[in-house]
XYZ file of C-alpha atoms in Angstrom:
767
model
C 3.942 -22.652 18.902
C 1.044 -23.449 21.269
C 1.664 -26.271 23.761
C -0.919 -28.538 25.345
C -0.845 -29.216 29.101
C 1.018 -32.515 28.685
C 3.648 -30.888 26.490
C 4.110 -28.066 29.025
C 4.634 -30.578 31.831
C 7.277 -32.407 29.814
C 9.131 -29.254 28.655
C 12.356 -28.328 30.426
C 12.623 -25.083 32.377
C 14.898 -23.641 29.692
C 12.384 -24.536 26.969
C 9.631 -22.823 28.960
C 11.590 -19.555 29.103
C 12.331 -19.740 25.375
C 8.693 -20.445 24.505
C 7.517 -17.562 26.684
C 10.116 -15.289 25.096
C 8.849 -16.152 21.628
C 5.277 -15.283 22.638
C 6.059 -11.779 23.916
C 4.266 -9.243 21.768
C 4.666 -5.502 22.306
C 2.788 -4.077 19.319
C 4.266 -2.159 16.397
C 7.711 -1.141 17.634
C 8.612 0.645 14.396
C 6.677 3.817 15.280
C 6.331 4.111 19.060
C 4.351 7.128 20.286
C 2.419 5.730 23.261
C 3.394 3.879 26.439
C 4.201 0.197 26.016
C 2.577 -2.591 27.988
C 5.439 -4.803 29.147
C 4.167 -8.212 30.351
C 5.556 -9.461 33.670
C 4.423 -13.070 33.299
C 4.787 -15.486 30.396
C 1.994 -17.725 29.137
C 3.758 -20.850 30.398
C 4.851 -19.465 33.768
C 8.113 -17.541 33.305
C 8.564 -14.342 35.280
C 9.711 -11.435 33.108
C 11.887 -8.532 34.122
C 12.471 -5.595 31.773
C 15.449 -3.323 31.261
C 15.489 -0.311 28.944
C 18.862 0.647 27.541
C 17.715 4.264 27.137
C 15.440 5.234 30.033
C 15.322 8.832 28.824
C 12.888 7.654 26.142
C 11.437 4.359 27.471
C 11.417 3.549 31.171
C 11.915 0.065 32.618
C 8.126 -0.079 33.034
C 7.364 0.956 29.422
C 6.540 4.640 29.891
C 7.419 6.493 26.682
C 8.873 10.010 26.558
C 9.166 11.145 22.969
C 12.290 13.111 21.966
C 11.667 16.813 21.504
C 11.357 18.048 17.952
C 14.761 18.367 16.285
C 16.391 15.605 18.307
C 15.180 12.993 15.819
C 13.688 9.540 16.311
C 15.514 7.322 18.793
C 16.097 3.570 18.776
C 15.846 1.924 22.188
C 16.718 -1.672 23.060
C 14.386 -3.346 25.561
C 15.782 -6.485 27.192
C 13.381 -9.054 28.623
C 14.881 -11.467 31.181
C 12.692 -14.570 31.515
C 13.181 -16.805 34.544
C 11.648 -20.199 35.283
C 12.881 -22.627 37.954
C 16.343 -21.100 37.918
C 16.726 -21.107 34.135
C 17.155 -17.757 32.376
C 16.578 -16.586 28.788
C 17.096 -13.045 27.521
C 15.406 -11.523 24.508
C 16.017 -8.053 23.049
C 13.409 -5.898 21.299
C 14.295 -2.779 19.296
C 11.824 0.095 19.488
C 11.874 3.319 17.455
C 10.465 6.206 19.497
C 9.201 9.008 17.247
C 10.204 12.574 18.014
C 7.485 15.027 18.979
C 5.829 16.974 16.208
C 6.931 20.538 15.600
C 4.759 23.011 17.491
C 4.218 25.307 14.551
C 2.795 28.823 14.592
C -0.025 29.497 12.161
C 0.743 32.549 9.996
C -2.064 32.337 7.408
C -5.416 30.636 6.814
C -6.548 29.650 3.316
C -10.042 30.890 2.427
C -12.725 28.415 1.347
C -15.632 28.386 -1.070
C -18.620 26.153 -0.290
C -21.504 25.613 -2.695
C -25.097 24.684 -1.890
C -28.544 24.992 -3.404
C -31.417 27.174 -2.274
C -32.999 25.942 0.946
C -30.180 23.595 1.933
C -27.716 24.381 4.685
C -24.368 22.779 3.753
C -22.142 20.815 6.100
C -19.212 23.167 6.526
C -15.723 21.634 6.756
C -14.511 20.924 10.277
C -10.947 21.912 9.266
C -9.221 24.642 7.279
C -5.872 24.710 5.512
C -3.266 26.787 7.349
C 0.275 27.904 6.582
C 2.850 27.505 9.338
C 5.899 29.580 10.196
C 8.020 26.850 8.594
C 6.456 27.582 5.212
C 4.663 24.223 5.178
C 0.917 23.662 5.090
C -1.308 21.592 7.364
C -4.890 21.652 8.603
C -6.416 22.954 11.808
C -9.825 22.535 13.441
C -12.301 25.343 12.911
C -15.606 26.355 14.498
C -17.776 28.537 12.265
C -19.925 31.451 13.293
C -23.662 30.612 13.208
C -25.650 31.539 10.098
C -29.375 32.269 10.012
C -31.449 29.874 7.899
C -32.767 32.809 5.871
C -29.327 33.255 4.308
C -29.822 30.029 2.366
C -33.265 30.899 1.005
C -32.112 32.877 -2.050
C -29.347 32.664 -4.631
C -26.181 34.675 -4.135
C -23.002 34.619 -2.102
C -22.079 35.650 1.428
C -19.111 35.159 3.740
C -18.781 33.754 7.223
C -15.887 33.620 9.660
C -14.610 30.861 11.882
C -12.335 30.473 14.888
C -9.179 28.500 14.111
C -7.908 26.216 16.841
C -4.503 27.307 18.120
C -4.544 30.711 16.446
C -6.050 34.181 16.783
C -6.418 34.323 12.990
C -9.887 33.987 11.504
C -11.011 31.529 8.852
C -13.092 32.847 5.965
C -15.609 30.853 3.931
C -17.639 32.118 0.985
C -21.012 30.393 0.707
C -22.392 30.302 -2.830
C -26.135 29.530 -3.049
C -27.477 28.414 -6.449
C -30.842 27.229 -7.764
C -29.708 23.695 -8.443
C -26.546 21.674 -7.906
C -25.635 19.621 -10.953
C -25.772 15.901 -10.331
C -23.143 13.755 -12.013
C -23.721 10.115 -12.868
C -21.400 7.223 -12.188
C -18.232 7.360 -14.277
C -17.213 4.473 -16.520
C -13.515 3.728 -16.882
C -12.083 4.392 -20.328
C -9.615 1.509 -20.140
C -10.291 -1.939 -18.715
C -8.320 -4.812 -17.227
C -8.170 -8.264 -18.727
C -9.954 -11.044 -16.908
C -8.538 -14.000 -15.059
C -6.135 -16.197 -16.914
C -6.040 -13.983 -20.030
C -2.564 -12.767 -19.047
C 0.056 -15.309 -18.048
C 3.603 -14.592 -16.930
C 6.515 -16.443 -18.508
C 8.018 -18.472 -15.666
C 11.621 -17.833 -16.652
C 11.260 -14.091 -15.987
C 12.035 -12.631 -12.573
C 8.332 -11.794 -12.182
C 7.132 -15.262 -13.131
C 9.644 -16.807 -10.713
C 8.458 -14.560 -7.870
C 4.833 -15.516 -8.507
C 5.773 -19.176 -8.581
C 7.512 -18.945 -5.192
C 4.436 -17.382 -3.647
C 2.211 -19.975 -5.274
C 4.233 -22.627 -3.485
C 3.881 -20.691 -0.244
C 0.106 -20.107 -0.282
C -0.482 -23.731 -1.256
C 1.383 -24.751 1.920
C -0.457 -22.473 4.362
C -2.744 -24.095 6.919
C -6.307 -22.870 6.409
C -7.294 -23.915 9.921
C -4.522 -21.762 11.379
C -5.816 -18.819 9.345
C -9.265 -19.514 10.850
C -7.968 -19.992 14.419
C -8.840 -16.531 15.800
C -12.248 -16.425 14.097
C -13.257 -19.815 15.466
C -11.965 -18.888 18.923
C -13.956 -15.622 18.877
C -17.082 -17.540 17.828
C -16.620 -20.100 20.605
C -15.926 -22.870 18.096
C -13.494 -25.750 17.712
C -10.065 -24.583 16.480
C -9.476 -28.106 15.101
C -6.065 -28.500 16.718
C -4.519 -25.746 14.623
C -1.597 -23.672 15.824
C -2.482 -20.078 16.759
C -1.437 -17.224 14.505
C 1.704 -15.303 15.462
C 2.961 -11.698 15.648
C 0.379 -9.077 14.744
C -2.177 -11.876 14.418
C -1.398 -13.632 17.700
C -4.400 -14.334 19.979
C -3.231 -11.625 22.396
C -2.859 -8.980 19.642
C -5.625 -6.486 18.943
C -5.081 -6.564 15.158
C -5.763 -10.272 14.784
C -7.756 -11.205 11.705
C -6.086 -8.831 9.252
C -3.743 -11.467 7.788
C -6.664 -13.816 7.135
C -8.325 -11.067 5.075
C -5.159 -10.674 3.022
C -4.962 -14.458 2.686
C -8.452 -14.532 1.162
C -7.359 -11.903 -1.357
C -4.117 -13.750 -2.086
C -5.982 -17.000 -2.758
C -8.448 -15.209 -5.036
C -5.669 -13.401 -6.921
C -3.665 -16.622 -7.270
C -6.689 -18.509 -8.557
C -7.493 -15.661 -10.931
C -3.957 -15.906 -12.345
C -3.702 -19.707 -12.558
C -7.186 -21.269 -12.319
C -5.717 -24.017 -10.107
C -8.445 -26.245 -8.683
C -6.534 -26.683 -5.417
C -6.634 -22.951 -4.783
C -10.367 -22.879 -5.458
C -10.900 -25.625 -2.869
C -8.991 -23.573 -0.290
C -11.138 -20.536 -1.101
C -14.355 -22.516 -0.772
C -13.264 -23.976 2.551
C -12.222 -20.606 3.984
C -15.446 -18.898 2.898
C -17.695 -21.683 4.195
C -15.954 -21.740 7.585
C -16.049 -17.952 7.943
C -19.778 -18.138 7.189
C -20.178 -20.555 10.092
C -18.211 -18.181 12.346
C -20.437 -15.274 11.304
C -23.567 -17.234 12.249
C -22.096 -18.349 15.582
C -20.907 -14.840 16.511
C -24.519 -13.653 16.276
C -26.545 -16.647 17.401
C -24.231 -18.089 20.070
C -22.067 -15.165 21.202
C -24.825 -12.532 21.062
C -23.070 -9.972 18.864
C -24.891 -7.872 16.272
C -26.426 -9.707 13.334
C -23.944 -10.001 10.477
C -20.874 -9.227 12.609
C -17.702 -11.068 11.612
C -14.278 -10.588 13.118
C -11.477 -12.433 14.865
C -12.478 -10.771 18.143
C -15.566 -9.451 19.880
C -17.366 -6.169 19.242
C -15.542 -4.621 22.215
C -12.871 -2.846 20.125
C -15.597 -1.123 18.100
C -17.386 -0.109 21.324
C -14.155 1.283 22.779
C -13.367 3.271 19.636
C -16.730 5.032 19.989
C -15.527 6.034 23.477
C -12.299 7.410 21.889
C -10.067 4.753 23.408
C -6.504 5.111 22.143
C -3.860 2.712 20.844
C -2.537 0.300 22.142
C -5.672 -0.474 24.178
C -7.331 -0.992 20.794
C -5.728 -1.335 17.377
C -7.560 -0.140 14.268
C -10.698 -2.351 14.298
C -12.002 -0.878 11.024
C -8.631 -1.429 9.344
C -8.938 -5.133 10.133
C -12.571 -5.137 9.038
C -11.534 -3.688 5.685
C -9.076 -6.546 5.078
C -11.795 -9.123 5.818
C -14.399 -7.457 3.598
C -11.894 -6.867 0.775
C -10.848 -10.511 0.911
C -14.440 -11.690 0.736
C -15.225 -9.452 -2.235
C -12.085 -10.688 -4.008
C -13.290 -14.267 -3.494
C -16.605 -13.286 -5.065
C -15.310 -11.193 -7.960
C -12.209 -13.210 -8.859
C -13.282 -16.728 -7.885
C -17.068 -16.621 -8.304
C -17.942 -17.443 -4.679
C -21.482 -16.179 -4.087
C -21.357 -17.139 -0.413
C -18.453 -14.708 0.068
C -20.653 -11.886 -1.229
C -23.502 -12.978 1.069
C -21.174 -12.866 4.100
C -19.869 -9.438 3.073
C -23.421 -8.182 2.479
C -24.456 -9.201 6.007
C -21.335 -7.539 7.398
C -22.220 -4.401 5.438
C -25.660 -4.337 7.075
C -24.046 -4.629 10.510
C -21.649 -1.830 9.642
C -24.353 0.535 8.369
C -26.530 -0.096 11.405
C -23.617 0.689 13.700
C -22.275 3.846 12.044
C -25.566 5.425 10.942
C -26.477 6.154 14.560
C -23.282 8.180 15.174
C -22.989 11.935 14.626
C -20.676 13.483 12.041
C -18.594 14.980 14.864
C -18.188 11.600 16.563
C -17.108 9.933 13.325
C -14.487 12.610 12.613
C -13.111 12.328 16.135
C -12.909 8.522 15.853
C -11.055 8.628 12.534
C -8.613 11.230 13.862
C -7.320 8.923 16.617
C -3.745 7.764 15.941
C -3.721 4.076 14.865
C -6.921 3.327 16.818
C -9.009 5.151 14.218
C -7.132 3.943 11.136
C -9.707 2.392 8.793
C -7.767 1.242 5.742
C -9.930 1.376 2.618
C -13.374 1.012 4.212
C -14.747 3.677 1.849
C -13.471 1.700 -1.153
C -14.854 -1.681 -0.111
C -18.263 -0.181 0.727
C -18.386 1.650 -2.611
C -17.605 -1.658 -4.338
C -20.305 -3.397 -2.304
C -22.763 -0.677 -3.338
C -21.819 -1.135 -7.004
C -22.441 -4.886 -6.751
C -25.642 -4.876 -4.682
C -27.211 -1.506 -5.498
C -27.887 -0.978 -1.778
C -27.844 2.801 -1.227
C -27.015 2.292 2.454
C -23.542 1.148 1.481
C -22.888 4.319 -0.508
C -24.043 6.375 2.454
C -21.823 4.372 4.815
C -18.817 4.713 2.495
C -19.100 8.486 2.830
C -19.071 8.224 6.631
C -15.347 7.560 6.156
C -14.654 10.844 4.330
C -11.557 12.223 6.039
C -11.682 16.012 5.797
C -8.156 16.400 7.183
C -6.926 14.677 4.035
C -9.671 15.291 1.502
C -10.017 19.071 1.901
C -6.372 19.960 1.139
C -6.179 17.351 -1.617
C -9.305 18.822 -3.251
C -7.748 22.301 -2.963
C -4.430 20.925 -4.341
C -2.397 21.959 -1.291
C 0.303 19.558 -0.097
C -0.283 18.990 3.637
C 1.158 15.464 3.640
C 4.246 16.188 5.750
C 4.236 14.020 8.910
C 1.017 12.255 7.935
C 0.979 8.455 8.126
C 1.520 7.360 4.516
C -0.228 4.008 4.287
C -3.053 5.126 6.548
C -4.098 7.663 3.932
C -3.310 6.138 0.522
C -6.191 3.603 0.846
C -8.556 6.468 1.729
C -7.660 8.155 -1.572
C -8.267 4.889 -3.452
C -11.680 4.911 -1.806
C -12.294 8.478 -2.969
C -11.566 7.419 -6.554
C -13.926 4.461 -6.224
C -16.636 6.824 -4.954
C -16.077 8.958 -8.063
C -16.570 5.848 -10.169
C -19.797 4.693 -8.528
C -21.360 8.049 -7.552
C -19.821 10.609 -9.914
C -18.769 13.456 -7.586
C -15.837 15.080 -9.437
C -14.313 16.339 -6.195
C -13.378 12.762 -5.364
C -11.473 12.448 -8.665
C -9.568 15.664 -8.026
C -8.657 14.418 -4.544
C -7.157 11.253 -6.019
C -5.407 12.921 -8.958
C -3.895 15.735 -6.884
C -2.750 13.320 -4.194
C -1.045 11.077 -6.777
C 0.743 14.037 -8.326
C 1.965 15.262 -4.940
C 3.282 11.891 -3.832
C 4.997 10.893 -7.074
C 6.497 14.338 -7.702
C 7.607 15.277 -4.186
C 7.521 12.311 -1.786
C 9.171 9.271 -3.377
C 12.631 7.769 -3.231
C 14.399 6.709 -6.434
C 12.908 3.206 -6.067
C 9.340 4.543 -6.142
C 8.652 3.873 -2.460
C 7.458 6.566 -0.082
C 7.541 7.417 3.614
C 10.046 7.086 6.451
C 9.049 5.377 9.704
C 5.693 5.034 7.919
C 5.315 8.815 7.634
C 5.259 11.187 4.699
C 7.891 13.874 5.162
C 7.805 17.432 3.851
C 7.876 17.769 0.047
C 11.244 16.844 -1.515
C 12.729 15.849 1.866
C 14.749 12.780 0.847
C 18.434 13.265 1.710
C 17.768 13.703 5.420
C 15.601 10.586 5.633
C 17.799 7.711 4.428
C 17.263 5.273 7.289
C 16.535 1.586 7.850
C 12.807 2.423 7.961
C 12.221 3.937 4.538
C 9.642 2.957 1.925
C 7.014 0.878 3.726
C 6.022 -1.890 1.304
C 2.285 -1.485 2.044
C 2.486 2.085 0.782
C 3.810 0.986 -2.621
C 1.187 -1.774 -2.798
C -1.505 0.870 -2.433
C 0.195 3.484 -4.632
C 0.313 0.938 -7.462
C -3.370 0.197 -6.950
C -4.204 3.908 -7.067
C -2.006 4.395 -10.148
C -3.665 1.616 -12.114
C -7.130 2.957 -11.254
C -6.229 6.496 -12.329
C -4.773 5.191 -15.597
C -8.050 3.467 -16.370
C -9.833 6.827 -16.245
C -7.080 8.743 -18.017
C -4.470 6.583 -19.808
C -1.391 8.780 -19.311
C 2.155 7.505 -19.806
C 3.339 9.180 -16.594
C 1.142 6.865 -14.543
C 2.823 3.793 -15.982
C 6.316 5.297 -15.738
C 5.777 5.508 -11.981
C 4.070 2.103 -11.875
C 7.068 0.455 -13.513
C 9.510 2.183 -11.166
C 7.779 1.027 -7.979
C 6.956 -2.452 -9.307
C 10.498 -3.305 -10.462
C 12.447 -1.607 -7.693
C 10.267 -1.966 -4.621
C 7.630 -4.688 -4.925
C 9.835 -7.165 -6.820
C 12.691 -6.343 -4.435
C 10.508 -6.919 -1.360
C 10.319 -10.740 -1.540
C 12.827 -13.372 -0.514
C 13.969 -14.811 -3.827
C 16.037 -17.586 -2.237
C 13.191 -19.682 -0.841
C 9.411 -19.929 -0.921
C 8.830 -18.959 2.725
C 6.488 -16.016 2.155
C 9.088 -13.582 3.426
C 8.567 -9.930 2.540
C 10.041 -6.643 3.688
C 8.210 -4.260 5.980
C 10.509 -1.382 5.041
C 12.941 -1.205 2.124
C 15.916 0.276 4.000
C 17.873 2.953 2.136
C 20.408 3.865 4.809
C 24.075 3.382 3.808
C 25.033 -0.294 4.157
C 21.420 -1.444 4.550
C 20.267 -5.054 4.853
C 16.786 -6.265 3.945
C 14.748 -7.980 6.662
C 12.106 -10.444 5.499
C 9.034 -10.911 7.689
C 7.911 -14.532 7.734
C 6.142 -14.946 11.098
C 5.502 -11.447 12.459
C 2.368 -11.093 10.278
C 2.846 -7.362 9.863
C 0.690 -5.261 7.571
C 3.370 -5.614 4.883
C 3.435 -9.383 5.257
C -0.301 -9.222 4.556
C -0.013 -7.118 1.407
C 3.067 -9.184 0.551
C 0.835 -12.244 0.256
C -0.986 -10.443 -2.562
C 1.771 -8.471 -4.304
C 3.294 -11.262 -6.346
C -0.007 -12.364 -7.880
C -0.590 -8.872 -9.291
C 2.361 -8.494 -11.654
C 0.242 -9.234 -14.716
C -2.526 -6.737 -13.864
C -1.159 -3.675 -15.678
C 1.065 -5.192 -18.376
C -1.837 -4.910 -20.810
C -4.981 -2.795 -20.525
C -7.517 -2.172 -23.253
C -10.502 -0.283 -24.563
C -12.735 -1.533 -27.354
C -10.097 -1.350 -30.081
C -6.826 -0.386 -28.403
C -4.344 -2.509 -26.536
C -2.050 -0.592 -24.182
C 1.282 -2.376 -23.702
C 2.408 -0.691 -20.494
C 5.089 -2.957 -19.063
C 7.803 -4.973 -20.762
C 7.433 -8.190 -18.800
C 7.636 -11.580 -20.583
C 4.037 -12.756 -20.802
C 1.232 -14.130 -22.965
C -2.069 -12.420 -23.650
C -5.322 -13.860 -24.975
C -7.477 -10.929 -26.162
C -10.426 -13.116 -27.050
C -12.844 -10.262 -27.757
C -10.618 -9.185 -30.637
C -9.514 -12.676 -31.632
C -5.883 -11.757 -30.982
C -3.222 -13.570 -28.975
C 0.149 -12.041 -28.189
C 3.397 -13.290 -26.682
C 5.974 -10.836 -25.311
C 9.577 -11.817 -24.696
C 13.035 -10.314 -24.410
C 15.970 -11.250 -26.546
C 18.329 -13.464 -24.482
C 20.997 -11.366 -22.761
C 19.387 -8.063 -23.773
C 17.182 -5.636 -21.932
C 16.717 -3.374 -24.927
C 15.098 -5.640 -27.529
C 11.567 -6.923 -26.913
C 9.738 -9.165 -29.348
C 6.007 -9.567 -29.735
C 4.494 -12.507 -31.605
C 0.900 -11.886 -32.655
C -1.732 -14.190 -34.050
C -5.169 -13.037 -35.041
C -7.271 -11.781 -37.862
C -8.649 -8.490 -36.653
C -7.828 -4.816 -36.860
C -6.550 -3.314 -33.631
C -4.366 -0.470 -32.447
C -1.376 -1.451 -30.333
C -0.083 1.287 -28.010
C 3.478 0.742 -26.748
C 4.618 2.917 -23.828
C 7.879 4.735 -24.481
C 9.522 4.660 -21.043
C 11.061 7.785 -19.546
C 14.379 5.883 -19.369
C 14.641 5.242 -23.133
C 17.886 7.066 -23.911
C 17.458 7.371 -27.698
C 14.591 7.182 -30.206
C 12.995 3.746 -30.315
C 13.381 1.436 -33.283
C 10.544 -0.738 -34.582
C 10.421 -3.586 -37.052
C 7.309 -5.443 -38.173
C 8.033 -8.820 -39.714
C 11.679 -7.784 -40.059
C 10.954 -4.543 -41.932
C 11.887 -1.243 -40.232
C 8.946 1.082 -39.647
C 9.289 4.665 -40.799
C 7.257 7.756 -39.885
C 6.245 6.356 -36.510
C 3.105 7.791 -34.924
C 2.995 8.703 -31.242
C 0.133 9.635 -28.952
C 0.504 10.777 -25.330
C 3.868 9.053 -24.951
C 2.801 5.812 -26.627
C 3.969 4.426 -29.959
C 0.880 3.686 -32.038
C 0.716 0.758 -34.483
C -2.599 0.101 -36.252
C -3.325 -2.620 -38.802
C -5.117 -5.897 -39.349
C -2.995 -8.337 -37.373
C -2.691 -11.875 -38.676
C 0.539 -13.724 -37.929
C 3.052 -10.997 -37.216
C 6.248 -10.274 -35.316
C 7.099 -6.888 -33.815
C 10.626 -6.098 -32.715
C 10.787 -3.104 -30.386
C 14.165 -1.676 -29.373
C 14.207 0.613 -26.341
C 17.789 1.923 -26.029
C 19.166 1.789 -22.473
C 22.042 3.651 -20.884
C 23.234 4.318 -17.369
C 21.786 7.416 -15.780
C 21.932 9.156 -12.425
C 18.884 10.101 -10.358
C 19.400 12.968 -7.915
C 17.811 13.459 -4.513
C 15.646 16.592 -4.892
C 17.087 18.227 -1.763
C 20.767 17.321 -2.350
C 21.989 17.117 -5.942
C 25.285 15.563 -4.841
C 23.308 12.532 -3.590
C 22.616 10.101 -6.430
C 21.174 6.737 -7.384
C 22.432 4.808 -10.414
C 19.843 3.362 -12.786
C 19.811 1.336 -15.992
C 16.620 0.925 -17.949
C 13.776 0.337 -15.475
C 16.147 -0.881 -12.751
C 17.613 1.089 -9.857
C 21.050 -0.395 -9.146
C 22.401 -1.011 -5.650
C 26.109 -0.934 -4.802
C 27.092 -4.092 -2.925
C 29.213 -2.804 -0.068
C 29.387 -3.328 3.685
C 30.561 0.248 4.225
C 28.347 1.831 6.900
C 28.917 5.433 5.838
C 27.585 6.885 2.621
C 29.883 5.910 -0.245
C 31.488 8.842 -2.022
C 33.178 8.909 -5.419
C 35.571 11.697 -6.548
C 33.876 12.079 -9.930
C 31.560 14.361 -11.798
C 28.361 12.836 -13.193
C 29.864 12.349 -16.636
C 33.071 10.860 -15.251
C 31.178 8.355 -13.103
C 29.085 7.173 -16.017
C 32.214 6.791 -18.167
C 34.085 4.895 -15.421
C 31.280 2.394 -14.781
C 31.796 -0.852 -16.702
C 28.990 -3.167 -17.817
C 29.743 -6.879 -17.402
C 29.548 -8.711 -20.725
C 28.251 -11.955 -19.218
C 25.623 -10.153 -17.102
C 24.003 -7.100 -18.745
C 22.528 -5.999 -15.391
C 25.821 -5.976 -13.453
C 28.148 -2.977 -13.489
C 31.530 -2.343 -11.836
C 32.837 0.978 -10.542
C 36.271 0.974 -8.889
C 35.809 -2.674 -7.897
C 32.325 -2.146 -6.419
C 29.521 -4.174 -8.016
C 26.181 -2.617 -8.875
C 23.157 -4.882 -9.476
C 19.386 -4.296 -9.540
C 18.003 -3.927 -6.019
C 15.690 -6.913 -6.519
C 18.750 -9.195 -6.896
C 20.060 -8.224 -3.429
C 19.074 -10.608 -0.646
C 21.292 -10.819 2.447
C 24.113 -8.549 1.295
C 24.624 -5.010 2.506
C 23.946 -2.390 -0.118
C 23.806 1.311 -0.969
C 21.060 2.729 -3.202
C 22.284 6.321 -2.709
C 25.874 7.588 -2.860
C 27.701 10.925 -2.984
C 29.560 12.561 -5.835
C 32.394 14.858 -4.858
C 31.725 17.232 -7.749
């Protein structure tokens, strides 16, 4: 809370220390790698003294010494003692200091092939893929031997060598020169989403209830508070609003990112409900941001079209390679703002939002087009400071809307060779890479494939998705530990309170849906369902509409969820959007086919085909789903057969069992002229165990689409003296609650139903 001068004068000394304690902001303490700036004075006058409870890793002055590799990450409590006129308040902050990276020895260098056409000298990659003495793969910088221009003047192939940083081994690249390089046009998606209010959730379902809670929350948010930092940066009137808090506080270098997410949340909510009140909020936010954009240029003297919640200084400092925490990901924040504006245009029809984004795109192109390729790569390689979210995606979208070629060019300035090269070559180098920093970049690659047609971008996205979903996810579908990918199949050793960052699942679901639209494979939606039901749905506070969402979904034994309501973390930002997206992938369609991907109670109006459909579950049953169809047109309905269906499905149409069922790519296919029909689909469920890939004695229990959590305060990993078959036979399903199971007095329920209780998602079997 921000106090005026009169309020400060009337506050007691104790209140001053408490207010100053609440305003202390130290940055992202979940992944500490750099020295911390510990303030010595509070905003309202308190003096602050700091004590580290583990000076080996963080000194009393904030100097960070990372644990050596093999020691593991370390949690350190920092105690701030605030004093004002004899009154004292203490506040404790928990920091996780990341261990140093393994200093690997390079034992092999993967060769490369680079194509070009006669007369054109290609831009050679700045990195190569290397194999380390651990058996894992990563990338290393390379400097190539010079090549005479004559070598590119005729067709053929030749090889060049390069010096690999940190190794005496040589890199080898084969240059293939051809007469002409085939140009590929933009790629249309095979399967499309439904528009706006065409899909509506049934409110009595867990998904409809979650959306409703977040509707209540976004309706209550103060637009002027969301505009506070933008108006302050533009020298305008903040209209008496309270400042933003946490990662969006005035003193934080990431301020503005939550407002971008808020724009997207409003647009998504309006798209789902068509509420006039939400549209008014969108119109107000867009109009006021337009005023800030004008003032930032005309009154503050920044570049024409610039819009942010702070000055251009962070962008200037990044070009000088300034590191975090002196700056904090200015292009990441810019992406959230631009994405929010485009959502307001595309989902809520606000032309002014597109105009603002277009001007910002001009500013962005003018800024980056003057920088060299080497400077751009060095900027993007900076830890946190250079993180840029999905800038390539939003610029590709802006290009598709406006046709401005500059935006396509600028989108490609964000190509990240350290990620894109190994993904294109289908080599998993993800270990110890920041998960959510890179997933949006892959979404951007797929968008570039859509608008520009380069197949390499599609292969990057497809290979990345396969790697993550096959080798880097927990049983709940989430990925990453302390925000980082670990080595392939490394799960058992990384069950901590900082697993499965919610932002990462938000972006993995987005990537999955986009890939499905190009290639409608069942495996995409099997993963989508897993992460949606067991991570995203489980990430919100179901007890009250306070906007609370998890940063991490902790999977350590005896974990407790922590819901962010005021810290305004990245996951609070994506959390504003998550619960307005449940309906996006339930149904997708091409001209004549309807893909029923998710079994979520909902209503669909497929107006182009003159068909309406209602989906619902039988009361008290997860297995039987009913579809009520009205129409008068021929269409093919494609029902996904989930990977958890334990027996062959059963289908009835208008009460009559269907024989000789037809399947295609994992979907049940029903084709006829639909009039007024009822489909009964039975998907048999049974309990099953999901093993950790690196420890087959470590299991999760699942039923249907749900991963079940054992409700227990035990702090060590629970162990049962059973074999797999014995455990499944001993587990009893409650008759009055089909989603509750009992094993030796311990209750298992879906993870989304857990709120403040301690739980175990993984447990041990003795045999």
